[in-house]
Amino acid sequence: MLHIIGYSPRWRDDPRLCTMFAARKRVFVDLLRWDVPVVADRFEVDQFDRPGAIYVLLTDAAGTHLASARLLPTTRPHILDTLFARLCEGPAPSGPTIFEITRFCLDRRLRAAERLTVRNRLVSTLVDHALATGISSYTGVAEIGWLQQILAFGWHCRPLGLPLTSGSALLGALEIKITPETPALLDEAGTWHGASVEELSHAA
């Protein structure tokens, strides 16, 4: 199942958000050793998880987290323009139709054979969501290895500046343009895995 959910201060009452924040902790804190906040030693929730954030979440039929991503509006402070502005040669792209993709998370428990399919479904859903809601582009910050994968998905994507070192990581910023032609471009690259309308579940 695919769910598009807005942030709520009562996120603990939504088991979907709880499983997502727990999965983020397993990936970004336990595996990648990011220095980010952890709530109750179980959930990775930071200062950008607040009203206005949108979560694109993929679960199995039992509600188990498979993959997720967070979308942040760029009309208010977000990761690129506050924490990593130096990655952009000019001002970070912003506007009501530009959102930042953050916390792209594939569950650690996925088998290797499942990861590619789940990743492609999440990428395709991000495109579907953009086309359905009028989002014209996504921005993001990524470690260089992940950045190279994003560039190869097939969509129109441009670096916003030269990659720079942050701690032990080499990071880059990018902008992804979303147009009606994007699904076909992803399909040509072997990335497209669109979801049927019946699979989408929307919650405020």
XYZ file of C-alpha atoms in Angstrom, residues 21 23-49 70 79 83-84 103:
33
model
C 10.083 6.969 12.144
C 12.619 2.592 10.172
C 14.381 5.938 9.763
C 16.139 5.348 13.081
C 17.309 1.889 11.966
C 18.688 3.268 8.692
C 19.995 6.754 9.420
C 21.126 6.331 13.039
C 21.882 2.618 13.545
C 23.295 1.918 10.066
C 24.597 5.233 8.715
C 25.510 6.758 12.104
C 23.980 10.144 11.400
C 24.023 12.557 14.329
C 20.304 13.347 14.352
C 17.671 13.444 17.112
C 16.094 10.224 18.366
C 12.841 10.153 20.356
C 12.320 7.478 23.032
C 15.378 5.640 21.688
C 13.156 4.328 18.854
C 12.118 7.075 16.462
C 14.198 9.403 14.272
C 12.281 12.685 14.324
C 14.018 16.006 13.660
C 13.216 19.725 13.599
C 11.853 19.494 10.038
C 9.171 16.988 11.049
C 9.680 13.117 3.380
C 17.463 21.337 4.907
C 22.048 23.346 6.714
C 23.646 22.921 3.281
C 14.854 10.968 4.355
